[in-house]
Amino acid sequence: MAVDACGKFLKYSMFTFNIVIVIAGCCLVGFGIYTKTNHVGITRVSSVLGGNLVVTLSLLLIIAGAIVILLSFLGCCGAIKEVRCMLVTFFVLLFLMFVGFVVSAVLVYAFREKIEKYTLEQLRGSLYKNYGFEPQVTEAWDSMQQIFKCCGVEGDVNSTSSWAFYKTHSAWYFNQTGSIQFVPDSCCADPTSTPNRTVCTGQAFSNIAPVFGPPVPPGKANNQMYDKGCYTKLESFLMGNIKILLGVLSVIAFIMILGMVFSVCLCRRIQDDLYCD
């Protein structure tokens, strides 16, 4: 088997391309293993979203990474050994992955409302009955509210599902004894300062949120309390970085297409009478 100068360029370009893909596949496997074995993080996220969703996603990452590594192995061997059978197999599997990638993106977009509904139901359910009673759920919510500077499930300051969800629905609020907090410390901008914390949680003033409202008219807002729901803040964060997300997805699609083009061009350049050696 032999290739001309152009074929050699394609050959080593494809080899280099697949080395990069192997590294990406190893990263996927490594990240999947990390998230699966990082019991603290996984347990926290799973406790909020419910079920084994995060564990399943971790396994999918590991499987996807393993498939990518296998594909890269076929591509590297097919390129260096100039075996058309391997190159054709590489092309077919990569094409199927590309189709799966596109179909997954379309399904996520098509069922985005159902995904949103499911996520909100899980968030409301965990906050309604488990916050303050199950340590894993409580820690997960506290971490999320501090990281995203949010309070409750969704909506703005006038929503009954944001900060007001605690005092209107949560078992945590109705089972308090002694000095009553209307929102937990994790909803506060400065929970380490006692004066600021008492203002935030409603223990200092009764004429502003969270004691007053919703709705919260001008002048009744509480600047010591996060007043937007966590789902709303997360959604805003994603929309604010939508260009980056679309860019990453576009790069992944481009890499897949590039791999298919390389394999087809190199396969055509290989002067081999036998289709499979």
Coordinates of C-alpha atoms in Angstrom, one line a residue:
M1 CA 0.0 0.0 0.0
A2 CA 1.2 3.5 -0.8
V3 CA 0.0 7.0 -1.0
D4 CA 1.2 10.1 -2.8
A5 CA 2.5 13.3 -1.2
C6 CA -1.0 14.6 -0.7
G7 CA -2.0 11.3 0.8
K8 CA 1.0 11.5 3.2
F9 CA -0.2 14.9 4.3
L10 CA -3.7 13.6 4.9
K11 CA -2.3 10.5 6.7
Y12 CA -0.2 12.4 9.3
S13 CA -2.9 15.1 9.6
M14 CA -5.4 12.5 10.5
F15 CA -3.0 10.8 12.9
T16 CA -2.4 14.1 14.7
F17 CA -6.2 14.8 14.6
N18 CA -6.9 11.5 16.3
I19 CA -4.3 12.0 19.0
V20 CA -6.1 15.2 20.0
I21 CA -9.4 13.2 20.0
V22 CA -7.8 10.5 22.2
I23 CA -6.9 13.2 24.7
A24 CA -10.5 14.6 24.6
G25 CA -11.8 11.0 25.1
C26 CA -9.6 10.5 28.1
C27 CA -10.8 13.8 29.6
L28 CA -14.4 12.6 29.2
V29 CA -13.7 9.3 30.9
G30 CA -11.7 11.0 33.6
F31 CA -14.4 13.6 34.3
G32 CA -17.1 10.9 34.3
I33 CA -15.2 8.8 36.8
Y34 CA -14.5 11.9 38.9
T35 CA -18.2 12.9 39.1
K36 CA -19.2 9.3 39.8
T37 CA -16.7 8.8 42.6
N38 CA -17.0 12.3 44.0
H39 CA -19.8 11.2 46.3
V40 CA -20.2 14.6 48.1
G41 CA -20.8 16.6 45.0
I42 CA -22.9 13.9 43.3
T43 CA -25.0 13.3 46.4
R44 CA -25.7 17.0 46.7
V45 CA -26.8 17.5 43.2
S46 CA -28.8 14.2 43.0
S47 CA -30.6 15.1 46.3
V48 CA -31.9 18.3 44.7
L49 CA -32.8 17.0 41.3
G50 CA -34.0 13.6 42.6
G51 CA -33.3 10.1 41.4
N52 CA -30.1 8.9 39.8
L53 CA -30.0 11.6 37.0
V54 CA -26.5 12.8 37.8
V55 CA -25.1 9.3 38.2
T56 CA -26.6 8.3 34.8
L57 CA -25.0 11.4 33.2
S58 CA -21.6 10.4 34.7
L59 CA -21.9 6.9 33.2
L60 CA -22.9 8.4 29.9
L61 CA -19.7 10.5 30.0
I62 CA -17.6 7.4 30.6
I63 CA -19.2 5.5 27.8
A64 CA -19.0 8.4 25.4
G65 CA -15.3 8.8 26.3
A66 CA -14.6 5.1 25.8
I67 CA -16.3 5.3 22.3
V68 CA -14.3 8.3 21.4
I69 CA -11.0 6.6 22.4
L70 CA -12.0 3.5 20.3
L71 CA -12.8 5.7 17.4
S72 CA -9.5 7.5 17.6
F73 CA -7.7 4.1 17.8
L74 CA -9.3 3.1 14.6
G75 CA -8.5 6.4 13.0
C76 CA -4.8 6.3 14.0
C77 CA -4.3 2.7 13.0
G78 CA -6.2 3.1 9.8
A79 CA -4.1 6.2 8.9
I80 CA -0.6 4.9 9.8
K81 CA -1.2 1.4 8.5
E82 CA -3.1 2.7 5.5
V83 CA -5.9 0.2 6.1
R84 CA -9.1 1.3 4.2
C85 CA -11.3 -1.1 6.2
M86 CA -10.4 0.7 9.4
L87 CA -10.9 4.1 7.8
V88 CA -14.3 3.1 6.5
T89 CA -15.3 1.8 10.0
F90 CA -14.0 5.0 11.5
F91 CA -16.1 7.1 9.1
V92 CA -19.2 5.0 9.7
L93 CA -19.0 5.2 13.5
L94 CA -18.1 8.9 13.5
F95 CA -21.0 9.5 11.2
L96 CA -23.3 7.7 13.6
M97 CA -22.0 9.7 16.5
F98 CA -22.5 12.9 14.5
V99 CA -26.1 11.9 13.8
G100 CA -26.6 11.0 17.5
F101 CA -25.2 14.4 18.5
V102 CA -27.5 16.3 16.2
V103 CA -30.6 14.2 17.2
S104 CA -29.8 14.7 20.9
A105 CA -29.5 18.5 20.4
V106 CA -32.8 18.5 18.5
L107 CA -34.5 16.4 21.2
V108 CA -33.3 18.6 24.0
Y109 CA -34.6 21.7 22.1
A110 CA -37.9 20.0 21.3
F111 CA -38.5 18.8 24.8
R112 CA -37.1 21.8 26.6
E113 CA -40.4 22.7 28.2
K114 CA -40.8 19.2 29.6
I115 CA -37.2 19.2 30.9
E116 CA -37.9 22.6 32.5
K117 CA -41.1 21.3 34.1
Y118 CA -39.4 18.2 35.4
T119 CA -36.5 20.2 36.9
L120 CA -38.8 22.7 38.6
E121 CA -40.9 19.9 40.0
Q122 CA -37.8 18.3 41.5
L123 CA -36.6 21.6 42.9
R124 CA -39.9 22.4 44.5
G125 CA -40.3 18.9 45.9
S126 CA -36.9 18.9 47.6
L127 CA -37.3 22.3 49.0
Y128 CA -40.9 21.7 50.1
K129 CA -40.4 18.6 52.2
N130 CA -36.7 17.9 52.6
Y131 CA -34.9 21.2 53.2
G132 CA -34.0 21.4 56.9
F133 CA -34.6 17.7 57.5
E134 CA -32.2 15.9 55.2
P135 CA -28.6 17.1 55.5
Q136 CA -27.7 16.3 51.9
V137 CA -30.6 18.3 50.5
T138 CA -30.1 21.2 52.9
E139 CA -26.3 21.4 52.1
A140 CA -27.1 21.2 48.4
W141 CA -29.6 24.1 48.5
D142 CA -27.4 26.2 50.8
S143 CA -24.4 25.8 48.4
M144 CA -26.5 26.6 45.4
Q145 CA -28.0 29.7 46.9
Q146 CA -24.7 31.0 48.0
I147 CA -23.0 30.3 44.7
F148 CA -25.7 31.7 42.4
K149 CA -26.8 34.4 44.9
C150 CA -30.4 33.2 44.8
C151 CA -33.2 32.2 47.1
G152 CA -35.9 29.6 46.5
V153 CA -36.9 28.0 43.2
E154 CA -37.8 30.5 40.5
G155 CA -39.0 34.0 39.7
D156 CA -38.2 37.5 40.9
V157 CA -38.8 39.3 44.1
N158 CA -42.6 39.3 43.5
S159 CA -42.8 35.6 42.9
T160 CA -44.3 33.2 45.4
S161 CA -41.8 30.5 44.2
S162 CA -38.6 32.5 44.9
W163 CA -37.7 33.6 48.4
A164 CA -41.4 33.5 49.5
F165 CA -41.5 29.7 48.8
Y166 CA -39.9 29.2 52.2
K167 CA -42.5 30.9 54.3
T168 CA -45.5 29.8 52.2
H169 CA -44.7 26.1 51.4
S170 CA -41.6 24.7 53.1
A171 CA -41.8 22.3 56.0
W172 CA -38.6 24.0 57.3
Y173 CA -40.4 27.2 58.0
F174 CA -43.5 25.7 59.6
N175 CA -41.4 23.5 61.9
Q176 CA -39.3 26.3 63.4
T177 CA -39.4 27.0 67.1
G178 CA -38.1 30.0 69.0
S179 CA -37.0 33.0 66.9
I180 CA -38.5 32.5 63.4
Q181 CA -36.5 33.0 60.2
F182 CA -38.4 33.7 57.0
V183 CA -35.5 32.6 54.8
P184 CA -32.4 30.6 55.7
D185 CA -29.0 32.1 56.2
S186 CA -27.8 30.9 52.7
C187 CA -30.3 33.4 51.2
C188 CA -28.3 36.3 52.7
A189 CA -25.7 38.5 51.1
D190 CA -23.7 38.7 54.3
P191 CA -24.7 35.8 56.6
T192 CA -21.6 36.1 58.8
S193 CA -22.7 39.6 60.0
T194 CA -25.3 39.2 62.7
P195 CA -27.0 42.6 62.1
N196 CA -27.2 42.0 58.3
R197 CA -28.3 38.4 58.8
T198 CA -31.2 39.4 61.1
V199 CA -32.3 42.0 58.5
C200 CA -32.1 39.4 55.8
T201 CA -34.0 36.6 57.5
G202 CA -36.8 38.9 58.8
Q203 CA -35.8 38.9 62.5
A204 CA -35.1 42.7 62.6
F205 CA -37.8 44.5 60.6
S206 CA -41.4 43.4 59.9
N207 CA -42.2 46.1 57.3
I208 CA -39.9 44.8 54.5
A209 CA -39.3 41.5 52.7
P210 CA -39.1 38.6 53.7
V211 CA -41.7 39.3 56.4
F212 CA -43.7 41.6 54.0
G213 CA -44.9 40.4 50.6
P214 CA -45.0 39.2 48.0
P215 CA -45.7 41.3 46.1
V216 CA -43.0 43.7 47.2
P217 CA -43.6 47.3 46.3
P218 CA -40.8 49.8 45.9
G219 CA -39.3 50.6 49.3
K220 CA -40.1 47.3 50.8
A221 CA -37.3 45.3 49.2
N222 CA -34.5 43.8 51.3
N223 CA -31.0 44.5 50.0
Q224 CA -29.5 42.0 52.4
M225 CA -31.5 39.1 50.9
Y226 CA -31.2 37.4 47.5
D227 CA -34.6 37.7 46.0
K228 CA -34.4 35.8 42.7
G229 CA -35.0 32.0 42.4
C230 CA -32.1 29.7 41.7
Y231 CA -33.6 28.3 38.5
T232 CA -34.1 31.8 37.2
K233 CA -30.5 32.8 38.1
L234 CA -29.1 29.6 36.5
E235 CA -31.2 30.2 33.4
S236 CA -29.9 33.8 33.2
F237 CA -26.4 32.6 33.5
L238 CA -26.8 30.1 30.7
M239 CA -28.5 32.6 28.4
G240 CA -25.7 35.1 29.2
N241 CA -23.2 32.5 28.0
I242 CA -25.2 31.2 25.1
K243 CA -22.7 32.3 22.5
I244 CA -19.9 30.3 24.3
L245 CA -22.2 27.3 24.5
L246 CA -23.1 27.5 20.9
G247 CA -19.5 28.0 20.0
V248 CA -18.5 24.8 21.9
L249 CA -21.2 22.8 20.2
S250 CA -20.2 24.2 16.8
V251 CA -16.5 23.2 17.4
I252 CA -17.6 19.6 18.3
A253 CA -19.7 19.3 15.2
F254 CA -16.8 20.8 13.1
I255 CA -14.3 18.3 14.5
M256 CA -16.7 15.4 13.7
I257 CA -17.1 16.6 10.1
L258 CA -13.4 17.2 9.7
G259 CA -12.7 13.7 10.9
M260 CA -15.1 12.3 8.3
V261 CA -13.6 14.4 5.5
F262 CA -10.1 13.3 6.5
S263 CA -11.0 9.6 6.5
V264 CA -12.8 9.7 3.1
C265 CA -10.0 11.7 1.4
L266 CA -7.3 9.4 2.8
C267 CA -9.3 6.3 1.9
R268 CA -9.5 7.5 -1.7
R269 CA -5.8 8.2 -1.8
I270 CA -4.7 4.7 -0.6
Q271 CA -3.7 2.6 -3.5
D272 CA -4.9 -0.7 -2.2
D273 CA -6.5 -3.4 -4.4
L274 CA -7.9 -5.1 -1.3
Y275 CA -10.6 -3.2 0.5
C276 CA -9.7 -4.8 3.8
D277 CA -6.2 -6.0 4.6

